[in-house]
GROMACS .gro file of C-alpha atoms in nm:
model
  456
    1UNK     CA    1   0.000   0.000   0.000
    2UNK     CA    2   0.117   0.351  -0.076
    3UNK     CA    3  -0.041   0.651   0.093
    4UNK     CA    4  -0.012   1.002  -0.048
    5UNK     CA    5  -0.004   1.358   0.078
    6UNK     CA    6  -0.315   1.529  -0.058
    7UNK     CA    7  -0.379   1.846   0.145
    8UNK     CA    8  -0.749   1.932   0.167
    9UNK     CA    9  -0.825   1.625  -0.047
   10UNK     CA   10  -0.775   1.826  -0.368
   11UNK     CA   11  -0.638   1.640  -0.670
   12UNK     CA   12  -0.649   1.662  -1.048
   13UNK     CA   13  -0.762   1.447  -1.338
   14UNK     CA   14  -0.401   1.402  -1.450
   15UNK     CA   15  -0.297   1.282  -1.104
   16UNK     CA   16  -0.596   1.048  -1.090
   17UNK     CA   17  -0.509   0.898  -1.430
   18UNK     CA   18  -0.152   0.842  -1.318
   19UNK     CA   19  -0.266   0.657  -1.005
   20UNK     CA   20  -0.499   0.448  -1.222
   21UNK     CA   21  -0.206   0.355  -1.446
   22UNK     CA   22  -0.008   0.243  -1.141
   23UNK     CA   23  -0.271   0.009  -0.997
   24UNK     CA   24  -0.389  -0.130  -1.333
   25UNK     CA   25  -0.080  -0.346  -1.376
   26UNK     CA   26  -0.146  -0.531  -1.048
   27UNK     CA   27  -0.471  -0.698  -1.158
   28UNK     CA   28  -0.704  -0.807  -0.877
   29UNK     CA   29  -0.467  -0.677  -0.612
   30UNK     CA   30  -0.456  -0.331  -0.769
   31UNK     CA   31  -0.715  -0.085  -0.642
   32UNK     CA   32  -0.743   0.247  -0.464
   33UNK     CA   33  -0.923   0.349  -0.146
   34UNK     CA   34  -1.040   0.694  -0.042
   35UNK     CA   35  -0.947   0.729   0.324
   36UNK     CA   36  -1.109   0.906   0.618
   37UNK     CA   37  -0.837   1.175   0.586
   38UNK     CA   38  -0.932   1.294   0.234
   39UNK     CA   39  -0.652   1.087   0.088
   40UNK     CA   40  -0.576   0.809  -0.158
   41UNK     CA   41  -0.424   0.477  -0.068
   42UNK     CA   42  -0.316   0.276  -0.370
   43UNK     CA   43  -0.294  -0.100  -0.326
   44UNK     CA   44  -0.113  -0.391  -0.484
   45UNK     CA   45   0.216  -0.201  -0.523
   46UNK     CA   46   0.526  -0.427  -0.522
   47UNK     CA   47   0.850  -0.299  -0.374
   48UNK     CA   48   1.072  -0.318  -0.687
   49UNK     CA   49   0.830  -0.080  -0.865
   50UNK     CA   50   0.838   0.187  -0.596
   51UNK     CA   51   1.128   0.402  -0.728
   52UNK     CA   52   0.957   0.436  -1.066
   53UNK     CA   53   0.622   0.510  -0.900
   54UNK     CA   54   0.778   0.780  -0.682
   55UNK     CA   55   0.930   0.939  -0.992
   56UNK     CA   56   0.590   0.936  -1.162
   57UNK     CA   57   0.422   1.087  -0.856
   58UNK     CA   58   0.668   1.377  -0.861
   59UNK     CA   59   0.604   1.436  -1.232
   60UNK     CA   60   0.231   1.491  -1.166
   61UNK     CA   61   0.289   1.697  -0.852
   62UNK     CA   62   0.224   1.430  -0.588
   63UNK     CA   63   0.429   1.287  -0.304
   64UNK     CA   64   0.396   1.003  -0.055
   65UNK     CA   65   0.664   1.154   0.169
   66UNK     CA   66   0.607   1.133   0.547
   67UNK     CA   67   0.258   0.991   0.499
   68UNK     CA   68   0.284   0.693   0.733
   69UNK     CA   69   0.449   0.574   1.055
   70UNK     CA   70   0.512   0.838   1.326
   71UNK     CA   71   0.458   1.136   1.102
   72UNK     CA   72   0.210   1.416   1.050
   73UNK     CA   73  -0.075   1.271   0.844
   74UNK     CA   74  -0.270   1.438   0.564
   75UNK     CA   75  -0.397   1.789   0.657
   76UNK     CA   76  -0.777   1.783   0.630
   77UNK     CA   77  -0.984   2.083   0.522
   78UNK     CA   78  -1.328   2.179   0.401
   79UNK     CA   79  -1.408   1.971   0.088
   80UNK     CA   80  -1.612   2.266  -0.041
   81UNK     CA   81  -1.329   2.517   0.012
   82UNK     CA   82  -1.351   2.813  -0.223
   83UNK     CA   83  -1.682   2.708  -0.381
   84UNK     CA   84  -1.927   2.702  -0.089
   85UNK     CA   85  -2.152   3.009  -0.066
   86UNK     CA   86  -2.169   2.957   0.312
   87UNK     CA   87  -1.800   2.896   0.387
   88UNK     CA   88  -1.624   3.083   0.664
   89UNK     CA   89  -1.276   3.071   0.510
   90UNK     CA   90  -1.107   2.892   0.221
   91UNK     CA   91  -0.899   2.625   0.395
   92UNK     CA   92  -0.685   2.531   0.094
   93UNK     CA   93  -0.410   2.792   0.143
   94UNK     CA   94  -0.364   2.681   0.504
   95UNK     CA   95  -0.366   2.305   0.442
   96UNK     CA   96  -0.119   2.358   0.156
   97UNK     CA   97   0.112   2.564   0.378
   98UNK     CA   98   0.096   2.297   0.649
   99UNK     CA   99   0.176   2.020   0.401
  100UNK     CA  100   0.466   2.219   0.252
  101UNK     CA  101   0.611   2.275   0.599
  102UNK     CA  102   0.559   1.916   0.710
  103UNK     CA  103   0.724   1.765   0.400
  104UNK     CA  104   0.986   2.038   0.344
  105UNK     CA  105   0.825   2.120   0.008
  106UNK     CA  106   0.831   1.748  -0.079
  107UNK     CA  107   1.204   1.721  -0.005
  108UNK     CA  108   1.156   1.595   0.350
  109UNK     CA  109   1.154   1.763   0.690
  110UNK     CA  110   1.351   1.548   0.937
  111UNK     CA  111   1.271   1.788   1.222
  112UNK     CA  112   0.913   1.658   1.236
  113UNK     CA  113   0.956   1.311   1.088
  114UNK     CA  114   1.034   1.116   1.405
  115UNK     CA  115   0.746   1.197   1.637
  116UNK     CA  116   0.648   0.979   1.933
  117UNK     CA  117   0.337   0.872   1.736
  118UNK     CA  118   0.129   0.977   1.435
  119UNK     CA  119  -0.032   1.321   1.445
  120UNK     CA  120  -0.342   1.451   1.265
  121UNK     CA  121  -0.415   1.818   1.179
  122UNK     CA  122  -0.719   1.986   1.025
  123UNK     CA  123  -0.827   2.339   0.933
  124UNK     CA  124  -1.198   2.414   0.971
  125UNK     CA  125  -1.363   2.633   0.710
  126UNK     CA  126  -1.729   2.534   0.731
  127UNK     CA  127  -2.012   2.565   0.982
  128UNK     CA  128  -2.086   2.200   0.892
  129UNK     CA  129  -1.757   2.084   1.049
  130UNK     CA  130  -1.698   1.847   0.758
  131UNK     CA  131  -1.339   1.840   0.885
  132UNK     CA  132  -1.424   1.658   1.214
  133UNK     CA  133  -1.207   1.883   1.435
  134UNK     CA  134  -1.289   1.698   1.757
  135UNK     CA  135  -1.088   1.391   1.648
  136UNK     CA  136  -0.768   1.568   1.538
  137UNK     CA  137  -0.445   1.627   1.731
  138UNK     CA  138  -0.459   1.991   1.619
  139UNK     CA  139  -0.770   2.165   1.486
  140UNK     CA  140  -0.775   2.525   1.370
  141UNK     CA  141  -1.117   2.677   1.448
  142UNK     CA  142  -1.184   3.011   1.268
  143UNK     CA  143  -1.229   3.307   1.501
  144UNK     CA  144  -1.173   3.681   1.493
  145UNK     CA  145  -0.999   3.885   1.760
  146UNK     CA  146  -0.990   4.264   1.774
  147UNK     CA  147  -1.081   4.280   1.406
  148UNK     CA  148  -0.815   4.028   1.301
  149UNK     CA  149  -0.891   3.692   1.143
  150UNK     CA  150  -0.731   3.382   1.287
  151UNK     CA  151  -0.795   3.053   1.462
  152UNK     CA  152  -0.868   2.922   1.809
  153UNK     CA  153  -0.690   2.593   1.869
  154UNK     CA  154  -0.817   2.252   1.978
  155UNK     CA  155  -0.561   1.987   2.067
  156UNK     CA  156  -0.532   1.621   2.154
  157UNK     CA  157  -0.819   1.447   1.973
  158UNK     CA  158  -0.732   1.088   1.881
  159UNK     CA  159  -0.840   0.727   1.847
  160UNK     CA  160  -0.637   0.424   1.946
  161UNK     CA  161  -0.695   0.066   2.053
  162UNK     CA  162  -0.676   0.151   2.424
  163UNK     CA  163  -0.815   0.502   2.444
  164UNK     CA  164  -1.017   0.756   2.244
  165UNK     CA  165  -1.050   1.124   2.335
  166UNK     CA  166  -1.204   1.435   2.185
  167UNK     CA  167  -0.986   1.739   2.128
  168UNK     CA  168  -0.987   2.005   2.399
  169UNK     CA  169  -0.934   2.385   2.382
  170UNK     CA  170  -0.574   2.500   2.425
  171UNK     CA  171  -0.701   2.846   2.525
  172UNK     CA  172  -0.497   2.989   2.240
  173UNK     CA  173  -0.567   3.203   1.934
  174UNK     CA  174  -0.328   3.266   1.647
  175UNK     CA  175  -0.356   3.511   1.358
  176UNK     CA  176  -0.378   3.352   1.015
  177UNK     CA  177  -0.010   3.426   0.952
  178UNK     CA  178   0.089   3.203   1.246
  179UNK     CA  179  -0.079   2.883   1.125
  180UNK     CA  180   0.257   2.724   1.043
  181UNK     CA  181   0.460   2.866   1.336
  182UNK     CA  182   0.211   2.735   1.593
  183UNK     CA  183   0.198   2.397   1.419
  184UNK     CA  184   0.578   2.385   1.436
  185UNK     CA  185   0.578   2.483   1.805
  186UNK     CA  186   0.320   2.217   1.897
  187UNK     CA  187   0.502   1.949   1.700
  188UNK     CA  188   0.835   2.040   1.863
  189UNK     CA  189   0.680   2.022   2.210
  190UNK     CA  190   0.531   1.682   2.124
  191UNK     CA  191   0.858   1.563   1.966
  192UNK     CA  192   1.074   1.677   2.257
  193UNK     CA  193   0.853   1.581   2.551
  194UNK     CA  194   0.616   1.308   2.432
  195UNK     CA  195   0.627   0.948   2.553
  196UNK     CA  196   0.828   0.703   2.341
  197UNK     CA  197   0.777   0.382   2.538
  198UNK     CA  198   0.443   0.203   2.539
  199UNK     CA  199   0.300   0.255   2.188
  200UNK     CA  200  -0.050   0.270   2.336
  201UNK     CA  201   0.045   0.578   2.540
  202UNK     CA  202   0.239   0.783   2.286
  203UNK     CA  203  -0.030   1.002   2.130
  204UNK     CA  204  -0.017   1.372   2.216
  205UNK     CA  205  -0.312   1.368   2.456
  206UNK     CA  206  -0.109   1.155   2.697
  207UNK     CA  207   0.150   1.434   2.710
  208UNK     CA  208  -0.123   1.696   2.763
  209UNK     CA  209  -0.254   1.483   3.052
  210UNK     CA  210   0.091   1.469   3.211
  211UNK     CA  211   0.168   1.842   3.181
  212UNK     CA  212  -0.188   1.972   3.218
  213UNK     CA  213  -0.334   2.201   2.954
  214UNK     CA  214  -0.160   2.508   3.095
  215UNK     CA  215   0.172   2.325   3.123
  216UNK     CA  216   0.147   2.203   2.766
  217UNK     CA  217   0.042   2.551   2.649
  218UNK     CA  218   0.350   2.699   2.819
  219UNK     CA  219   0.575   2.454   2.635
  220UNK     CA  220   0.415   2.553   2.306
  221UNK     CA  221   0.442   2.924   2.389
  222UNK     CA  222   0.815   2.907   2.459
  223UNK     CA  223   0.866   2.749   2.116
  224UNK     CA  224   0.676   3.024   1.930
  225UNK     CA  225   0.896   3.274   1.735
  226UNK     CA  226   0.823   3.558   1.980
  227UNK     CA  227   0.766   3.321   2.274
  228UNK     CA  228   0.411   3.454   2.295
  229UNK     CA  229   0.074   3.288   2.244
  230UNK     CA  230  -0.246   3.487   2.271
  231UNK     CA  231  -0.539   3.355   2.474
  232UNK     CA  232  -0.842   3.215   2.290
  233UNK     CA  233  -1.090   3.455   2.135
  234UNK     CA  234  -1.461   3.453   2.230
  235UNK     CA  235  -1.543   3.552   1.870
  236UNK     CA  236  -1.582   3.200   1.730
  237UNK     CA  237  -1.704   3.213   1.369
  238UNK     CA  238  -1.854   2.862   1.358
  239UNK     CA  239  -2.232   2.874   1.411
  240UNK     CA  240  -2.317   2.624   1.683
  241UNK     CA  241  -2.681   2.561   1.580
  242UNK     CA  242  -2.596   2.489   1.216
  243UNK     CA  243  -2.766   2.188   1.056
  244UNK     CA  244  -2.506   1.989   0.867
  245UNK     CA  245  -2.570   1.993   0.491
  246UNK     CA  246  -2.549   1.696   0.257
  247UNK     CA  247  -2.285   1.759  -0.011
  248UNK     CA  248  -2.392   1.461  -0.225
  249UNK     CA  249  -2.590   1.560  -0.533
  250UNK     CA  250  -2.584   1.885  -0.733
  251UNK     CA  251  -2.540   2.220  -0.553
  252UNK     CA  252  -2.477   2.578  -0.669
  253UNK     CA  253  -2.131   2.724  -0.609
  254UNK     CA  254  -2.056   3.075  -0.492
  255UNK     CA  255  -1.932   3.136  -0.849
  256UNK     CA  256  -2.239   3.235  -1.051
  257UNK     CA  257  -2.332   2.987  -1.321
  258UNK     CA  258  -2.133   2.701  -1.171
  259UNK     CA  259  -2.225   2.398  -0.962
  260UNK     CA  260  -2.051   2.109  -0.791
  261UNK     CA  261  -2.163   1.747  -0.772
  262UNK     CA  262  -2.102   1.512  -0.482
  263UNK     CA  263  -2.074   1.147  -0.587
  264UNK     CA  264  -2.113   0.852  -0.354
  265UNK     CA  265  -1.823   0.606  -0.383
  266UNK     CA  266  -1.940   0.285  -0.210
  267UNK     CA  267  -1.705   0.241   0.091
  268UNK     CA  268  -1.441   0.443  -0.096
  269UNK     CA  269  -1.313   0.158  -0.314
  270UNK     CA  270  -1.233   0.219  -0.683
  271UNK     CA  271  -1.057   0.029  -0.961
  272UNK     CA  272  -0.831   0.172  -1.232
  273UNK     CA  273  -1.112   0.204  -1.488
  274UNK     CA  274  -1.326   0.385  -1.230
  275UNK     CA  275  -1.050   0.639  -1.170
  276UNK     CA  276  -1.014   0.701  -1.542
  277UNK     CA  277  -1.389   0.759  -1.570
  278UNK     CA  278  -1.392   1.002  -1.277
  279UNK     CA  279  -1.098   1.188  -1.433
  280UNK     CA  280  -1.289   1.207  -1.762
  281UNK     CA  281  -1.595   1.352  -1.589
  282UNK     CA  282  -1.379   1.615  -1.417
  283UNK     CA  283  -1.227   1.715  -1.752
  284UNK     CA  284  -1.541   1.707  -1.966
  285UNK     CA  285  -1.775   1.877  -1.722
  286UNK     CA  286  -1.556   2.056  -1.469
  287UNK     CA  287  -1.211   2.213  -1.449
  288UNK     CA  288  -1.018   1.887  -1.416
  289UNK     CA  289  -1.032   1.901  -1.036
  290UNK     CA  290  -1.147   1.620  -0.805
  291UNK     CA  291  -1.191   1.643  -0.429
  292UNK     CA  292  -1.197   1.364  -0.174
  293UNK     CA  293  -1.401   1.373   0.148
  294UNK     CA  294  -1.351   1.213   0.489
  295UNK     CA  295  -1.666   1.007   0.426
  296UNK     CA  296  -1.481   0.838   0.135
  297UNK     CA  297  -1.675   1.020  -0.137
  298UNK     CA  298  -1.582   1.248  -0.429
  299UNK     CA  299  -1.678   1.602  -0.526
  300UNK     CA  300  -1.633   1.738  -0.878
  301UNK     CA  301  -1.639   2.121  -0.867
  302UNK     CA  302  -1.658   2.400  -1.123
  303UNK     CA  303  -1.924   2.252  -1.351
  304UNK     CA  304  -2.108   2.495  -1.573
  305UNK     CA  305  -2.468   2.462  -1.459
  306UNK     CA  306  -2.577   2.423  -1.822
  307UNK     CA  307  -2.379   2.094  -1.836
  308UNK     CA  308  -2.543   1.934  -1.532
  309UNK     CA  309  -2.824   1.767  -1.725
  310UNK     CA  310  -2.580   1.588  -1.954
  311UNK     CA  311  -2.357   1.491  -1.661
  312UNK     CA  312  -2.647   1.329  -1.477
  313UNK     CA  313  -2.704   1.101  -1.778
  314UNK     CA  314  -2.350   0.959  -1.764
  315UNK     CA  315  -2.362   0.577  -1.721
  316UNK     CA  316  -2.092   0.578  -1.450
  317UNK     CA  317  -2.333   0.766  -1.220
  318UNK     CA  318  -2.533   0.446  -1.184
  319UNK     CA  319  -2.234   0.316  -0.983
  320UNK     CA  320  -2.116   0.642  -0.827
  321UNK     CA  321  -2.453   0.796  -0.759
  322UNK     CA  322  -2.525   1.158  -0.661
  323UNK     CA  323  -2.835   1.024  -0.484
  324UNK     CA  324  -2.753   0.688  -0.323
  325UNK     CA  325  -2.991   0.486  -0.104
  326UNK     CA  326  -3.032   0.656   0.231
  327UNK     CA  327  -2.838   0.399   0.437
  328UNK     CA  328  -2.552   0.389   0.185
  329UNK     CA  329  -2.501   0.766   0.215
  330UNK     CA  330  -2.328   0.745   0.550
  331UNK     CA  331  -2.153   0.409   0.511
  332UNK     CA  332  -1.778   0.415   0.579
  333UNK     CA  333  -1.542   0.117   0.594
  334UNK     CA  334  -1.171   0.072   0.650
  335UNK     CA  335  -0.964  -0.154   0.425
  336UNK     CA  336  -1.034  -0.467   0.630
  337UNK     CA  337  -0.838  -0.791   0.629
  338UNK     CA  338  -0.840  -0.820   0.251
  339UNK     CA  339  -0.532  -0.597   0.250
  340UNK     CA  340  -0.458  -0.485   0.606
  341UNK     CA  341  -0.255  -0.715   0.830
  342UNK     CA  342  -0.398  -0.563   1.148
  343UNK     CA  343  -0.764  -0.605   1.053
  344UNK     CA  344  -0.942  -0.894   1.223
  345UNK     CA  345  -1.240  -0.906   0.986
  346UNK     CA  346  -1.330  -0.826   0.625
  347UNK     CA  347  -1.511  -0.492   0.617
  348UNK     CA  348  -1.579  -0.338   0.275
  349UNK     CA  349  -1.775  -0.615   0.100
  350UNK     CA  350  -1.942  -0.721   0.425
  351UNK     CA  351  -2.057  -0.369   0.514
  352UNK     CA  352  -2.216  -0.332   0.171
  353UNK     CA  353  -2.385  -0.671   0.188
  354UNK     CA  354  -2.526  -0.617   0.538
  355UNK     CA  355  -2.643  -0.263   0.456
  356UNK     CA  356  -2.819  -0.388   0.142
  357UNK     CA  357  -2.999  -0.656   0.346
  358UNK     CA  358  -3.098  -0.407   0.618
  359UNK     CA  359  -3.235  -0.172   0.350
  360UNK     CA  360  -3.460  -0.450   0.227
  361UNK     CA  361  -3.610  -0.485   0.574
  362UNK     CA  362  -3.659  -0.124   0.691
  363UNK     CA  363  -3.747   0.217   0.554
  364UNK     CA  364  -3.586   0.540   0.679
  365UNK     CA  365  -3.643   0.910   0.615
  366UNK     CA  366  -3.308   1.036   0.749
  367UNK     CA  367  -2.954   0.906   0.687
  368UNK     CA  368  -2.787   0.701   0.959
  369UNK     CA  369  -2.408   0.700   0.957
  370UNK     CA  370  -2.266   0.348   0.991
  371UNK     CA  371  -1.888   0.292   1.011
  372UNK     CA  372  -1.700  -0.039   0.993
  373UNK     CA  373  -1.346  -0.085   1.118
  374UNK     CA  374  -1.154  -0.410   1.107
  375UNK     CA  375  -0.967  -0.375   1.436
  376UNK     CA  376  -0.942  -0.162   1.753
  377UNK     CA  377  -0.713   0.092   1.580
  378UNK     CA  378  -1.044   0.225   1.442
  379UNK     CA  379  -0.919   0.378   1.116
  380UNK     CA  380  -1.284   0.404   1.008
  381UNK     CA  381  -1.362   0.606   1.322
  382UNK     CA  382  -1.650   0.395   1.453
  383UNK     CA  383  -1.678   0.616   1.762
  384UNK     CA  384  -1.811   0.911   1.556
  385UNK     CA  385  -2.075   0.699   1.379
  386UNK     CA  386  -2.441   0.671   1.470
  387UNK     CA  387  -2.378   0.295   1.464
  388UNK     CA  388  -2.023   0.158   1.456
  389UNK     CA  389  -1.883  -0.190   1.405
  390UNK     CA  390  -1.536  -0.284   1.532
  391UNK     CA  391  -1.402  -0.617   1.415
  392UNK     CA  392  -1.329  -0.897   1.659
  393UNK     CA  393  -1.331  -1.274   1.680
  394UNK     CA  394  -1.614  -1.438   1.870
  395UNK     CA  395  -1.804  -1.767   1.885
  396UNK     CA  396  -2.129  -1.853   1.716
  397UNK     CA  397  -2.416  -2.049   1.874
  398UNK     CA  398  -2.230  -2.373   1.798
  399UNK     CA  399  -1.915  -2.257   1.973
  400UNK     CA  400  -1.722  -2.212   1.648
  401UNK     CA  401  -1.479  -1.918   1.623
  402UNK     CA  402  -1.614  -1.669   1.369
  403UNK     CA  403  -1.568  -1.307   1.260
  404UNK     CA  404  -1.771  -1.068   1.470
  405UNK     CA  405  -1.802  -0.706   1.576
  406UNK     CA  406  -1.832  -0.492   1.885
  407UNK     CA  407  -2.126  -0.261   1.811
  408UNK     CA  408  -2.101   0.108   1.905
  409UNK     CA  409  -2.391   0.349   1.936
  410UNK     CA  410  -2.442   0.722   1.974
  411UNK     CA  411  -2.150   0.894   1.802
  412UNK     CA  412  -2.217   1.250   1.690
  413UNK     CA  413  -2.035   1.495   1.464
  414UNK     CA  414  -2.072   1.871   1.442
  415UNK     CA  415  -2.083   2.131   1.719
  416UNK     CA  416  -2.242   1.888   1.965
  417UNK     CA  417  -1.989   1.614   1.887
  418UNK     CA  418  -1.984   1.310   2.109
  419UNK     CA  419  -1.799   0.979   2.090
  420UNK     CA  420  -2.019   0.671   2.077
  421UNK     CA  421  -1.994   0.390   2.329
  422UNK     CA  422  -2.010   0.013   2.313
  423UNK     CA  423  -2.369  -0.107   2.284
  424UNK     CA  424  -2.302  -0.481   2.249
  425UNK     CA  425  -1.978  -0.673   2.234
  426UNK     CA  426  -1.871  -0.968   2.020
  427UNK     CA  427  -2.174  -1.009   1.793
  428UNK     CA  428  -2.114  -1.271   1.518
  429UNK     CA  429  -2.126  -1.098   1.179
  430UNK     CA  430  -2.397  -1.342   1.066
  431UNK     CA  431  -2.619  -1.209   1.347
  432UNK     CA  432  -2.574  -0.837   1.271
  433UNK     CA  433  -2.866  -0.780   1.032
  434UNK     CA  434  -3.146  -0.834   1.289
  435UNK     CA  435  -2.949  -0.635   1.548
  436UNK     CA  436  -2.908  -0.339   1.312
  437UNK     CA  437  -3.274  -0.357   1.209
  438UNK     CA  438  -3.376  -0.337   1.576
  439UNK     CA  439  -3.141  -0.045   1.642
  440UNK     CA  440  -3.276   0.148   1.344
  441UNK     CA  441  -3.639   0.087   1.444
  442UNK     CA  442  -3.589   0.163   1.814
  443UNK     CA  443  -3.340   0.452   1.788
  444UNK     CA  444  -3.363   0.611   1.445
  445UNK     CA  445  -3.730   0.603   1.346
  446UNK     CA  446  -3.703   0.325   1.089
  447UNK     CA  447  -4.022   0.143   0.986
  448UNK     CA  448  -4.020  -0.230   0.900
  449UNK     CA  449  -4.107  -0.263   0.532
  450UNK     CA  450  -4.379  -0.526   0.588
  451UNK     CA  451  -4.555  -0.286   0.827
  452UNK     CA  452  -4.509   0.004   0.584
  453UNK     CA  453  -4.669  -0.206   0.307
  454UNK     CA  454  -4.958  -0.309   0.536
  455UNK     CA  455  -5.027   0.053   0.629
  456UNK     CA  456  -5.027   0.148   0.259
   0.00000   0.00000   0.00000
């Protein structure tokens, strides 16, 4: 597997075609996954081919540098940056600056390449909080102070096998010009002081716990260029009562006469031919730009509104629909044990199969977000889902060891974010359909289809 750096999830048709050409040669093993950090992972790559692939990545303006291990992961931003009529700030300049700093302009930055553990940043630009700030190690929250634009800072959000925590306020505000300096200061504090022993206790929140928020803040402040860090601003620009919008489907851009389309990519998995088709759509109807989202979907921006009717008739949209079934809309799945050595269960095909069966049994009027992760590392972020499934091994009614899942319930995203908790442990995967049906009926207003038909 090769992971890229794709700040803000923005890519081009040319880059997408190149990635398609890479995975095509690997047959069944070759595919690409959209990740929960607005990124591509390409699969099937064999080690002898890597030097040539890296050369090709550079030629199309991509890099995989410092994208894994104990490094800063892909900077997440608003997937509608620069095109959303309701956006607070265009996050792309900031995520690009962060990525350039982190990778040394794609030449490497050893100063931040050997952290105690991986580290996730995001820049928020929407009231919708598409960026999921509460689960990032550093989240920039737009706020003004004395007439200046900048960001309040949240720190420490993370998931791991042993512990999950939401980000907490650092009681700090930085002007927009200090986005990189404060990132550097926080990373240096983490690098210099963070735990490097037990891998389950090396994320940054453990350091914040040890020092206390004020102690950690002081360490950051002394590493700032002027050794000063302003206190948080009360002028938060994110509207707390905002109802999160659905970006799937066709929506008008802030640029008059243009629209974007959000396409559902089932559990984020695509093949080489799919990538070529998506690149073609971006060229023929848009500006050649493609954007990835943390829900493993794709947005094609900058489409002349007069072209929308023709776009909607494209055959590929029967697979990558702008209006998917309601339960499919919020379905997210990690790679699973098909490719990942840490995954305990298969996730992508199973999540689709179970969701399809559940859809046959119940009717819903509102989307329910369901996330599947193959192991406790929770790459698919089951704790933020309405219903989450974390892979495990369990026993069936005959005592046979089978693939199962711990079921989570109650995760929320947005301004009232909340991490879900375990609802039922070690459920055999073959027993999940009736359990999910019951949860949807009892907790999310679903109606059994036989009852719906009787009432009709």
